[in-house]
Amino acid sequence: MSTTFVLLPGAGSDSWYWHLVAPRLRAEGYEVLTPDLPWTDDTAGLAEYTDVVVEAIGGRRNVVIVAQSMSGFVAPMVCERVPVGLLVLVAAMTPKPGESPGEWWGATGQERAQREQADRDGRTVDFDPRELFFHDVPADVTAQAFERGERSPSDTPFEKPWPLAAWPDVPTRFLLCRDDRLFPADFQRRVVRERLGIVPDEMDGGHLPALARPQELTRRLLDYVRSG
């Protein structure tokens, strides 16, 4: 049975985020789905995002879900509805039952962690997307991203609690990025240990590895699948 990669983008992003990774996976013989989630739709929340992914998967059985950033809230919900062989969280938010995405930031201590990391780096914590997200993304890819325009996510998905009673019974790997300025490495190590009970794998780079380091990210994903 062939393996299908289902690549989920972070909040406000879309399938373009995976445009440097998806072709590499396909070149290795894998089917790849990159569904666009309705981040900007004020009528849509986590349940509707999950519906989009489940519909895209259809009847496929041997599925690997890769979830970037806020899609860490969506991917486990998909796992409850379709057969998933592996869940890979990349620079992701890790929810716990009853916690909304809006509550996650305070509950995990993200703001303090981001501020302390910025102090150590000698940076400000002003919201500058280029400095926060694109600091290690090649200039030409960054230019393409900004030419595509901003897609500000709706507030709707941040309001309702994550509905699962527990993490799904699916093999799960977490890949953190050591130079992530939004979710610093020490922060992620702690949150993943506390909430998933696992030790995350690590790679260099910032919050957007599919744009900054697509070759390495692809290799990591292939290694996960090929190692069983």
GROMACS .gro file of C-alpha atoms in nm:
model
  228
    1MET     CA    1   0.000   0.000   0.000
    2SER     CA    2   0.146   0.336  -0.103
    3THR     CA    3   0.201   0.609   0.153
    4THR     CA    4   0.030   0.946   0.122
    5PHE     CA    5   0.180   1.253   0.284
    6VAL     CA    6  -0.077   1.510   0.396
    7LEU     CA    7   0.100   1.842   0.455
    8LEU     CA    8  -0.085   2.100   0.666
    9PRO     CA    9   0.030   2.465   0.678
   10GLY     CA   10   0.036   2.701   0.974
   11ALA     CA   11  -0.223   2.971   1.046
   12GLY     CA   12  -0.269   3.216   0.762
   13SER     CA   13  -0.060   3.009   0.525
   14ASP     CA   14  -0.165   2.776   0.245
   15SER     CA   15  -0.035   2.499   0.020
   16TRP     CA   16   0.234   2.731  -0.120
   17TYR     CA   17   0.421   2.689   0.207
   18TRP     CA   18   0.498   2.331   0.098
   19HIS     CA   19   0.590   2.411  -0.263
   20LEU     CA   20   0.957   2.325  -0.212
   21VAL     CA   21   0.891   2.006  -0.012
   22ALA     CA   22   0.596   1.846  -0.194
   23PRO     CA   23   0.780   1.796  -0.528
   24ARG     CA   24   1.072   1.635  -0.348
   25LEU     CA   25   0.843   1.385  -0.179
   26ARG     CA   26   0.665   1.313  -0.507
   27ALA     CA   27   1.001   1.254  -0.676
   28GLU     CA   28   1.056   0.975  -0.423
   29GLY     CA   29   0.735   0.808  -0.534
   30TYR     CA   30   0.493   0.930  -0.266
   31GLU     CA   31   0.151   1.081  -0.313
   32VAL     CA   32   0.130   1.426  -0.153
   33LEU     CA   33  -0.179   1.624  -0.056
   34THR     CA   34  -0.154   1.991   0.047
   35PRO     CA   35  -0.507   2.098   0.141
   36ASP     CA   36  -0.573   2.467   0.193
   37LEU     CA   37  -0.744   2.538   0.525
   38PRO     CA   38  -0.999   2.823   0.542
   39TRP     CA   39  -0.792   3.028   0.788
   40THR     CA   40  -0.946   3.360   0.683
   41ASP     CA   41  -1.310   3.244   0.700
   42ASP     CA   42  -1.475   3.385   1.012
   43THR     CA   43  -1.737   3.109   1.000
   44ALA     CA   44  -1.476   2.833   1.020
   45GLY     CA   45  -1.293   2.691   1.321
   46LEU     CA   46  -1.100   2.377   1.411
   47ALA     CA   47  -1.391   2.148   1.324
   48GLU     CA   48  -1.427   2.297   0.977
   49TYR     CA   49  -1.051   2.281   0.918
   50THR     CA   50  -1.063   1.914   1.012
   51ASP     CA   51  -1.349   1.854   0.770
   52VAL     CA   52  -1.140   1.998   0.484
   53VAL     CA   53  -0.851   1.764   0.558
   54VAL     CA   54  -1.070   1.457   0.604
   55GLU     CA   55  -1.243   1.528   0.273
   56ALA     CA   56  -0.908   1.566   0.096
   57ILE     CA   57  -0.787   1.232   0.233
   58GLY     CA   58  -1.101   1.051   0.125
   59GLY     CA   59  -1.060   0.674   0.132
   60ARG     CA   60  -0.681   0.667   0.153
   61ARG     CA   61  -0.554   0.439   0.425
   62ASN     CA   62  -0.174   0.468   0.463
   63VAL     CA   63  -0.152   0.833   0.564
   64VAL     CA   64   0.127   1.039   0.717
   65ILE     CA   65   0.014   1.379   0.845
   66VAL     CA   66   0.271   1.657   0.876
   67ALA     CA   67   0.144   1.957   1.071
   68GLN     CA   68   0.316   2.294   1.083
   69SER     CA   69   0.262   2.540   1.371
   70MET     CA   70  -0.110   2.590   1.450
   71SER     CA   71  -0.205   2.284   1.247
   72GLY     CA   72  -0.087   2.099   1.556
   73PHE     CA   73  -0.442   2.161   1.680
   74VAL     CA   74  -0.598   2.024   1.361
   75ALA     CA   75  -0.392   1.715   1.287
   76PRO     CA   76  -0.488   1.515   1.600
   77MET     CA   77  -0.854   1.579   1.523
   78VAL     CA   78  -0.800   1.433   1.176
   79CYS     CA   79  -0.637   1.128   1.336
   80GLU     CA   80  -0.962   1.058   1.518
   81ARG     CA   81  -1.149   1.028   1.189
   82VAL     CA   82  -0.917   0.863   0.935
   83PRO     CA   83  -0.652   0.588   0.956
   84VAL     CA   84  -0.321   0.766   1.016
   85GLY     CA   85   0.001   0.569   1.040
   86LEU     CA   86   0.223   0.854   1.158
   87LEU     CA   87   0.177   1.209   1.282
   88VAL     CA   88   0.470   1.449   1.248
   89LEU     CA   89   0.449   1.786   1.423
   90VAL     CA   90   0.686   2.051   1.284
   91ALA     CA   91   0.751   2.366   1.491
   92ALA     CA   92   0.398   2.306   1.610
   93MET     CA   93   0.159   2.408   1.884
   94THR     CA   94   0.083   2.111   2.109
   95PRO     CA   95  -0.268   2.131   2.255
   96LYS     CA   96  -0.414   1.966   2.561
   97PRO     CA   97  -0.779   1.872   2.615
   98GLY     CA   98  -1.013   2.163   2.681
   99GLU     CA   99  -0.762   2.431   2.588
  100SER     CA  100  -0.843   2.670   2.305
  101PRO     CA  101  -0.573   2.790   2.067
  102GLY     CA  102  -0.622   3.134   2.220
  103GLU     CA  103  -0.554   3.001   2.569
  104TRP     CA  104  -0.253   2.798   2.459
  105TRP     CA  105  -0.016   3.096   2.453
  106GLY     CA  106  -0.065   3.187   2.818
  107ALA     CA  107  -0.097   2.830   2.940
  108THR     CA  108   0.236   2.729   2.790
  109GLY     CA  109   0.426   3.048   2.877
  110GLN     CA  110   0.503   3.120   2.512
  111GLU     CA  111   0.516   3.499   2.546
  112ARG     CA  112   0.772   3.488   2.824
  113ALA     CA  113   0.980   3.230   2.639
  114GLN     CA  114   0.979   3.439   2.321
  115ARG     CA  115   1.077   3.753   2.512
  116GLU     CA  116   1.358   3.581   2.701
  117GLN     CA  117   1.498   3.432   2.380
  118ALA     CA  118   1.488   3.773   2.211
  119ASP     CA  119   1.676   3.921   2.508
  120ARG     CA  120   1.942   3.651   2.479
  121ASP     CA  121   1.974   3.718   2.107
  122GLY     CA  122   1.983   4.095   2.151
  123ARG     CA  123   1.664   4.141   1.950
  124THR     CA  124   1.341   4.329   2.015
  125VAL     CA  125   1.007   4.149   2.045
  126ASP     CA  126   0.828   4.388   1.808
  127PHE     CA  127   0.614   4.195   1.561
  128ASP     CA  128   0.812   4.205   1.239
  129PRO     CA  129   0.726   3.904   1.021
  130ARG     CA  130   1.056   3.923   0.834
  131GLU     CA  131   1.257   3.909   1.156
  132LEU     CA  132   1.030   3.664   1.339
  133PHE     CA  133   0.955   3.415   1.062
  134PHE     CA  134   1.176   3.477   0.758
  135HIS     CA  135   1.514   3.554   0.913
  136ASP     CA  136   1.669   3.238   0.765
  137VAL     CA  137   1.454   3.201   0.452
  138PRO     CA  138   1.639   3.275   0.125
  139ALA     CA  139   1.576   3.626  -0.007
  140ASP     CA  140   1.408   3.510  -0.329
  141VAL     CA  141   1.166   3.284  -0.142
  142THR     CA  142   1.092   3.561   0.108
  143ALA     CA  143   1.017   3.799  -0.179
  144GLN     CA  144   0.776   3.548  -0.332
  145ALA     CA  145   0.601   3.507   0.001
  146PHE     CA  146   0.546   3.880   0.046
  147GLU     CA  147   0.440   3.925  -0.316
  148ARG     CA  148   0.158   3.679  -0.252
  149GLY     CA  149   0.015   3.917   0.010
  150GLU     CA  150  -0.095   3.877   0.368
  151ARG     CA  151  -0.365   3.627   0.468
  152SER     CA  152  -0.450   3.723   0.824
  153PRO     CA  153  -0.614   3.431   1.005
  154SER     CA  154  -0.959   3.471   1.155
  155ASP     CA  155  -1.000   3.493   1.532
  156THR     CA  156  -1.267   3.221   1.521
  157PRO     CA  157  -1.045   2.912   1.568
  158PHE     CA  158  -0.879   3.066   1.873
  159GLU     CA  159  -1.204   3.082   2.070
  160LYS     CA  160  -1.331   2.725   2.114
  161PRO     CA  161  -1.164   2.454   2.328
  162TRP     CA  162  -0.975   2.172   2.162
  163PRO     CA  163  -1.241   1.900   2.170
  164LEU     CA  164  -1.039   1.581   2.210
  165ALA     CA  165  -1.036   1.407   2.548
  166ALA     CA  166  -0.683   1.279   2.495
  167TRP     CA  167  -0.406   1.269   2.238
  168PRO     CA  168  -0.490   1.017   1.963
  169ASP     CA  169  -0.334   0.671   1.975
  170VAL     CA  170  -0.113   0.736   1.673
  171PRO     CA  171   0.269   0.719   1.653
  172THR     CA  172   0.382   1.078   1.689
  173ARG     CA  173   0.711   1.252   1.618
  174PHE     CA  174   0.793   1.614   1.695
  175LEU     CA  175   1.052   1.810   1.500
  176LEU     CA  176   1.156   2.138   1.658
  177CYS     CA  177   1.369   2.405   1.496
  178ARG     CA  178   1.658   2.522   1.712
  179ASP     CA  179   1.649   2.880   1.580
  180ASP     CA  180   1.272   2.926   1.598
  181ARG     CA  181   1.208   3.277   1.730
  182LEU     CA  182   0.835   3.227   1.786
  183PHE     CA  183   0.859   2.895   1.971
  184PRO     CA  184   1.214   2.884   2.111
  185ALA     CA  185   1.385   2.547   2.139
  186ASP     CA  186   1.395   2.529   2.521
  187PHE     CA  187   1.026   2.618   2.530
  188GLN     CA  188   0.936   2.345   2.283
  189ARG     CA  189   1.147   2.083   2.462
  190ARG     CA  190   0.954   2.152   2.780
  191VAL     CA  191   0.607   2.168   2.627
  192VAL     CA  192   0.656   1.852   2.422
  193ARG     CA  193   0.788   1.664   2.724
  194GLU     CA  194   0.501   1.780   2.944
  195ARG     CA  195   0.222   1.729   2.693
  196LEU     CA  196   0.335   1.438   2.475
  197GLY     CA  197   0.583   1.264   2.702
  198ILE     CA  198   0.838   1.237   2.421
  199VAL     CA  199   1.174   1.391   2.337
  200PRO     CA  200   1.150   1.601   2.020
  201ASP     CA  201   1.386   1.560   1.730
  202GLU     CA  202   1.575   1.875   1.633
  203MET     CA  203   1.703   2.051   1.326
  204ASP     CA  204   1.863   2.387   1.263
  205GLY     CA  205   1.657   2.675   1.133
  206GLY     CA  206   1.368   2.902   1.220
  207HIS     CA  207   0.991   2.866   1.226
  208LEU     CA  208   0.948   2.800   0.852
  209PRO     CA  209   1.170   2.503   0.767
  210ALA     CA  210   0.973   2.409   0.454
  211LEU     CA  211   1.084   2.740   0.303
  212ALA     CA  212   1.425   2.778   0.464
  213ARG     CA  213   1.551   2.419   0.461
  214PRO     CA  214   1.325   2.214   0.230
  215GLN     CA  215   1.588   1.956   0.143
  216GLU     CA  216   1.666   1.875   0.506
  217LEU     CA  217   1.299   1.873   0.607
  218THR     CA  218   1.219   1.637   0.321
  219ARG     CA  219   1.500   1.405   0.427
  220ARG     CA  220   1.370   1.403   0.783
  221LEU     CA  221   1.019   1.315   0.670
  222LEU     CA  222   1.145   1.036   0.447
  223ASP     CA  223   1.358   0.900   0.729
  224TYR     CA  224   1.054   0.887   0.957
  225VAL     CA  225   0.855   0.688   0.703
  226ARG     CA  226   1.134   0.456   0.595
  227SER     CA  227   1.232   0.376   0.953
  228GLY     CA  228   0.879   0.257   1.020
   0.00000   0.00000   0.00000
